[in-house]
Coordinates of C-alpha atoms in Angstrom, one line a residue:
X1 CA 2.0 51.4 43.9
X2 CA 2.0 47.9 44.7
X3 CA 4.1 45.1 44.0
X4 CA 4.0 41.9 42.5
X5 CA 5.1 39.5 44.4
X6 CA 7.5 36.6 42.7
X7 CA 8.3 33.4 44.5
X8 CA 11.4 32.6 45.6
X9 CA 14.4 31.4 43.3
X10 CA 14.4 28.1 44.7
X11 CA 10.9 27.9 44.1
X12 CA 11.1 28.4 40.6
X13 CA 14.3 26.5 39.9
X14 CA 11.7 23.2 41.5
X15 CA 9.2 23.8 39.3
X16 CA 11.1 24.1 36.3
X17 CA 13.1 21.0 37.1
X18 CA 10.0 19.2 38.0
X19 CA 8.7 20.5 34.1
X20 CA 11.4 19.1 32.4
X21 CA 11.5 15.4 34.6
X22 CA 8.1 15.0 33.3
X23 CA 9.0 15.8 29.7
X24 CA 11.9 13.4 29.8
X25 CA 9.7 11.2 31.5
X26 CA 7.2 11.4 29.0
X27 CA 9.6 11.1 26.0
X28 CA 10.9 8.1 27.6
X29 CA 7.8 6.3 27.8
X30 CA 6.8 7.0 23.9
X31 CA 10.3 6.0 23.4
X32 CA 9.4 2.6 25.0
X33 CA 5.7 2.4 23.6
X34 CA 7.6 3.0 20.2
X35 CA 10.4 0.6 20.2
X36 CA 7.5 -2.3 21.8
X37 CA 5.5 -1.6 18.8
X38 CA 8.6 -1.7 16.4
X39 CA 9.3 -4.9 17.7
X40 CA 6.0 -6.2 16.8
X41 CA 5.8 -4.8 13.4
X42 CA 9.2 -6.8 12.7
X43 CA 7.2 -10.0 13.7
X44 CA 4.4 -9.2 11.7
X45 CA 6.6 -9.2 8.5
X46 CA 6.2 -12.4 6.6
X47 CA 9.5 -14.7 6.1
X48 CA 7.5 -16.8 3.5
X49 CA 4.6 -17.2 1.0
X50 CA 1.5 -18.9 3.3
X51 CA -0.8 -20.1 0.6
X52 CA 1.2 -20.1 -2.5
X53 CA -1.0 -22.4 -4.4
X54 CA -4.3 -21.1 -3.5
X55 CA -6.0 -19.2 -6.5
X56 CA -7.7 -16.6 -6.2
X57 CA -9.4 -13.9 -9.2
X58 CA -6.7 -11.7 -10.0
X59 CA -3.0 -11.0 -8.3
X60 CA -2.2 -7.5 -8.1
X61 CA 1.8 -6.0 -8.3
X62 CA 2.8 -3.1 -6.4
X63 CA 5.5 -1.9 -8.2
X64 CA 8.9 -0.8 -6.7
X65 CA 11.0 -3.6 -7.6
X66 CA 11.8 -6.1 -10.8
X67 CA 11.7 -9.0 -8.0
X68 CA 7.8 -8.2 -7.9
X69 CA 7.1 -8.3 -11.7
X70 CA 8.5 -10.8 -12.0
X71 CA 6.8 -12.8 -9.2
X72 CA 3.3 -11.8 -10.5
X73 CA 4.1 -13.0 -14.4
X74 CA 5.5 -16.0 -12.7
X75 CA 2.0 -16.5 -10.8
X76 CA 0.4 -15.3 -13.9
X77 CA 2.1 -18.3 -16.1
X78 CA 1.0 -20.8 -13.4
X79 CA -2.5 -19.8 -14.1
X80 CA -3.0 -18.8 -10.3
X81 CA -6.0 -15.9 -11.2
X82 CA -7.8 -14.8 -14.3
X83 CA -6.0 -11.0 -14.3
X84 CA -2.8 -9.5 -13.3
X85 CA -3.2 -6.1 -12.0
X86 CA 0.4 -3.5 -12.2
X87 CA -0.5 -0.8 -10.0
X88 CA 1.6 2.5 -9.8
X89 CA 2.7 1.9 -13.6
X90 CA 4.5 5.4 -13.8
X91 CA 7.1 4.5 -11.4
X92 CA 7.7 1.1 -12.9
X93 CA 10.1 1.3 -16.0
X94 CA 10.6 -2.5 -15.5
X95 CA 7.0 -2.6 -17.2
X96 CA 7.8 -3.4 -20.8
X97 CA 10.0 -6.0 -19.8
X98 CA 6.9 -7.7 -18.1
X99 CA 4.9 -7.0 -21.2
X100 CA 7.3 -8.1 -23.7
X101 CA 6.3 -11.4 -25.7
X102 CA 10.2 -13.1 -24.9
X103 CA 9.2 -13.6 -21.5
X104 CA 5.8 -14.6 -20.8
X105 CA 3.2 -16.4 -23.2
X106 CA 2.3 -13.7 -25.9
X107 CA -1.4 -15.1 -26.0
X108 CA -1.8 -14.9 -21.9
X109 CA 0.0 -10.9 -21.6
X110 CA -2.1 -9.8 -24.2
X111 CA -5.5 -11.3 -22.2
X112 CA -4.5 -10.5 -18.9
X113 CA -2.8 -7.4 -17.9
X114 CA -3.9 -4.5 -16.7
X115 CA -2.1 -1.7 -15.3
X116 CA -2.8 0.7 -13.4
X117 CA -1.2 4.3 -13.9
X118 CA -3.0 6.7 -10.4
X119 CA -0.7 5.1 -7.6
X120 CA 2.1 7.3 -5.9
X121 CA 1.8 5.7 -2.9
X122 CA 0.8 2.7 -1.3
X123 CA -2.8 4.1 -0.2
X124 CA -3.2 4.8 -4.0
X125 CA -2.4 1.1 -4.8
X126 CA -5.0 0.3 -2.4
X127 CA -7.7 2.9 -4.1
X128 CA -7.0 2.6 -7.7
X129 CA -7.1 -1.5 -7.3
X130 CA -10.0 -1.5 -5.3
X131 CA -11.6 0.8 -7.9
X132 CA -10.9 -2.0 -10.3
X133 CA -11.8 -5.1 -8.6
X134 CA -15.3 -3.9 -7.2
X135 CA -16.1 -2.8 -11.3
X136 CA -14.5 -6.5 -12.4
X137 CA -16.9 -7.9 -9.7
X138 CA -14.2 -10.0 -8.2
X139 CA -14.0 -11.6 -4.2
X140 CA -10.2 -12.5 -4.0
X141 CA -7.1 -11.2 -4.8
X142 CA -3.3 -11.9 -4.3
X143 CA -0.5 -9.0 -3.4
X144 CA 2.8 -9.1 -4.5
X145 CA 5.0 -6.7 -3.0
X146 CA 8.0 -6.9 -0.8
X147 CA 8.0 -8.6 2.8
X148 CA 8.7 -5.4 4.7
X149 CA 6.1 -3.5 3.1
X150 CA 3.1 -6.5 3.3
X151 CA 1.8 -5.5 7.0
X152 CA 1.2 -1.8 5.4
X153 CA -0.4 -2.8 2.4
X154 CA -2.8 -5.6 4.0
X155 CA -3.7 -2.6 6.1
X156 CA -4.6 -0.2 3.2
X157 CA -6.5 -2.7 1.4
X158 CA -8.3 -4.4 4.1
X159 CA -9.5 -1.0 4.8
X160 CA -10.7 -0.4 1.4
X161 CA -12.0 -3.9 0.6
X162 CA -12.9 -5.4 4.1
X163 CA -15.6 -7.6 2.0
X164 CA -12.6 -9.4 -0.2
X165 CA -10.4 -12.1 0.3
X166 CA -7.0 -11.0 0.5
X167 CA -3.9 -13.4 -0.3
X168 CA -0.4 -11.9 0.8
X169 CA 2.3 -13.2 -1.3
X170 CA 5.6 -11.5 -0.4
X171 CA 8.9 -11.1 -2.6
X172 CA 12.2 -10.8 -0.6
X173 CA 14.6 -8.0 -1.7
X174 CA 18.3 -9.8 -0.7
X175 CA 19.4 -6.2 0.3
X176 CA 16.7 -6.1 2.7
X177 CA 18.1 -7.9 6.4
X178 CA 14.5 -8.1 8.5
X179 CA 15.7 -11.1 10.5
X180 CA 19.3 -9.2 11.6
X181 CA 18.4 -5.6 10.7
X182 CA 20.3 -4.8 13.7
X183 CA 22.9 -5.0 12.3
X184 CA 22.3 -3.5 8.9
X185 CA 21.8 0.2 9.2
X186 CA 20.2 0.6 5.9
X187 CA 17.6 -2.3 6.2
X188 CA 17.1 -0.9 10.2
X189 CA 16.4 2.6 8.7
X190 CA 14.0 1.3 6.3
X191 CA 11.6 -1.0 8.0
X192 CA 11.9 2.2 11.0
X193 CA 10.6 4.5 7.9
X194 CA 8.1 1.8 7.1
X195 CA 6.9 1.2 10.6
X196 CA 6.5 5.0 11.2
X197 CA 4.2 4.8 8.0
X198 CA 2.4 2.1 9.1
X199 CA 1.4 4.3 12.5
X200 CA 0.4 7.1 10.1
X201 CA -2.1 4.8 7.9
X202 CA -3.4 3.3 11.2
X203 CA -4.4 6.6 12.7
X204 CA -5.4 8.3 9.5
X205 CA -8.2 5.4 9.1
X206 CA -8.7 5.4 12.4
X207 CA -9.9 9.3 11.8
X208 CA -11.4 8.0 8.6
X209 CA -13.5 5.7 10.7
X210 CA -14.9 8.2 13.0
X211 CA -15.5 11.1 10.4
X212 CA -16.5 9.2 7.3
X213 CA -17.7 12.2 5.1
X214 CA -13.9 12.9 5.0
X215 CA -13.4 9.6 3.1
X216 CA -12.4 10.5 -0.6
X217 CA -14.4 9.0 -3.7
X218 CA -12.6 6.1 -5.8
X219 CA -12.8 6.9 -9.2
X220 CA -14.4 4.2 -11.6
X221 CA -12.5 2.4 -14.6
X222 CA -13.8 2.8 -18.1
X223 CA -16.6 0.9 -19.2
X224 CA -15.5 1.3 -23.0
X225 CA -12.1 -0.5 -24.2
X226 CA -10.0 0.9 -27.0
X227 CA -10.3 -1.5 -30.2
X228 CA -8.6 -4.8 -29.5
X229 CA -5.9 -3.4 -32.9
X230 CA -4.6 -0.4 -30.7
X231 CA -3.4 -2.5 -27.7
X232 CA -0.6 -4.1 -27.9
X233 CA 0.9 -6.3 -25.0
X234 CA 4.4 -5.1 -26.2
X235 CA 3.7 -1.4 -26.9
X236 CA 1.0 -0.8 -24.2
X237 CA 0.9 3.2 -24.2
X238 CA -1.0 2.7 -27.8
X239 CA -4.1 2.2 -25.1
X240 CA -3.1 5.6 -24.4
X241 CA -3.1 7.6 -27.0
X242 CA -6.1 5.9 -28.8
X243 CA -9.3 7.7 -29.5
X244 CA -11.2 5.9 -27.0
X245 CA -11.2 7.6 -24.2
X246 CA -13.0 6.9 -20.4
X247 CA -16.0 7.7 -19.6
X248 CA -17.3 8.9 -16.5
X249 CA -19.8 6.8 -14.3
X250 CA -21.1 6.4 -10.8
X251 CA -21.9 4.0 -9.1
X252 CA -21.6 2.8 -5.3
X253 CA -18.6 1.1 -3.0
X254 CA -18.8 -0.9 -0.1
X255 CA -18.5 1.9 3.0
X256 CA -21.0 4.2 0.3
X257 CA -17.7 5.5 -1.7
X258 CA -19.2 6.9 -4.2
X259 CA -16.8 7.8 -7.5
X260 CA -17.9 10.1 -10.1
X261 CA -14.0 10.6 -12.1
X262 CA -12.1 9.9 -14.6
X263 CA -10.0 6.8 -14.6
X264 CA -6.6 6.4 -15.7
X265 CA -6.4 2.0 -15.8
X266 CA -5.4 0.6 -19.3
X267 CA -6.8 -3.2 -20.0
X268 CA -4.5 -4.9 -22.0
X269 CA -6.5 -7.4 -23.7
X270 CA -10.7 -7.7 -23.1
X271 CA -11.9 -7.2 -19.8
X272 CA -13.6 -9.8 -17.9

């Protein structure tokens, strides 16, 4: 019977030691790779409004704040684009205050919003406008959303619409510190959790890029409009629960997206 021969203890106690200096070693440099790209996402956060009178055909709101709202019926009052686009409606109960004919021109909210009710994210706000804005034919567009989340959202819908111009217009939350988050643990934590989510959406279209058959559809908006009586800029969820319902159509994206869904965008007021 033979035996197996182990190496020494001194031997072992090497190896393992030399194991665990090169996982420290390699935790240290993504540490370091990470807090060198952290530090650039900070200075990629905008600390004003680049082109604030440039026009452009519609300005789209990401909601998540009242700050943003009321930016884009500010921008909408100043006659800076033809539509104002609310993406991610559901989460916004600040909505019907947007809508509501005490504070914005009755006769411009009732021609020019639309909003947008598939966004739960900030990739969805990317597909569900770019769904829109290739059916409204547009070429430009302004984003309203807050400073620390601009770099991600230019990201998202640069992806999806490389062929249109894209205006960044950000809102700054005062309880958001980007130029002394070091010393504001909440406002650190959250441009960290936004900077980590910028990685993510890099490397998912990254992998996007190289398998494109992976790429999901965007879905179309409806070609048929409820009647102009059952939309109402102050009671918009008539548009809803009218008859008229979407209908489905195909038809082809920049990239070859093709979308064959439902859509779930209410026009408030003709398209056009």
């Amino acid at each position: 019977m033979k035996r197996t021969r182990t190496a020494p203890r001194s031997v072992q106690n090497r190896r393992r030691s030399r194991r665990v200096r090169f996982l420290i070693s390699t935790l240290i440099m993504l540490a370091l790779v990470w807090g060198a790209g952290f530090f650039w996402y900070v200075g990629q956060i905008p600390d004003h409004v680049p082109d604030p009178y440039q026009k452009t055909d519609a300005i789209v709101v990401l909601t998540g704040g009242s700050e943003r709202l009321s930016e884009g019926r500010r921008l909408l009052n100043r006659h800076l684009a033809q539509k104002l686009f609310i993406s991610g409606v559901y989460r916004g109960v600040e909505v019907d205050e947007l809508l509501s004919a005490g504070h914005a021109d009755p006769d411009l909210v009732a021609c020019c919003i639309v909003l947008g009710h598939i966004a739960e994210n900030t990739r969805g706000n990317a597909i569900e406008t770019a769904t829109w804005v290739y059916k409204q034919g547009y070429h430009s567009l302004r984003i309203v959303t807050a400073n620390y989340h601009m770099p991600r959202s230019l990201l998202e819908f640069h992806n999806l619409m490389p062929d249109v111009e894209i205006v960044a217009h950000p809102v700054f939350p005062e309880n958001v510190k980007v130029n002394d988050w070091w010393r504001w643990p909440g406002s650190a934590a959250l441009i960290s959790s936004e900077y980590n989510k910028y990685l993510f959406a890099a490397f998912r279209n990254k992998v996007l890029e190289w398998f494109p058959s992976t790429r999901q559809s965007l879905p179309p908006v409806p070609d048929e409009i409820p009647d102009n009586n059952e939309l109402s800029a102050a009671n918009p969820l008539n548009a809803v629960s009218g008859e008229t319902q979407p209908q489905k159509q195909s038809y082809t994206l920049p990239g070859n997206r093709n979308a064959n869904t439902d859509a779930s965008v209410v026009i408030v007021g003709p398209q056009g």
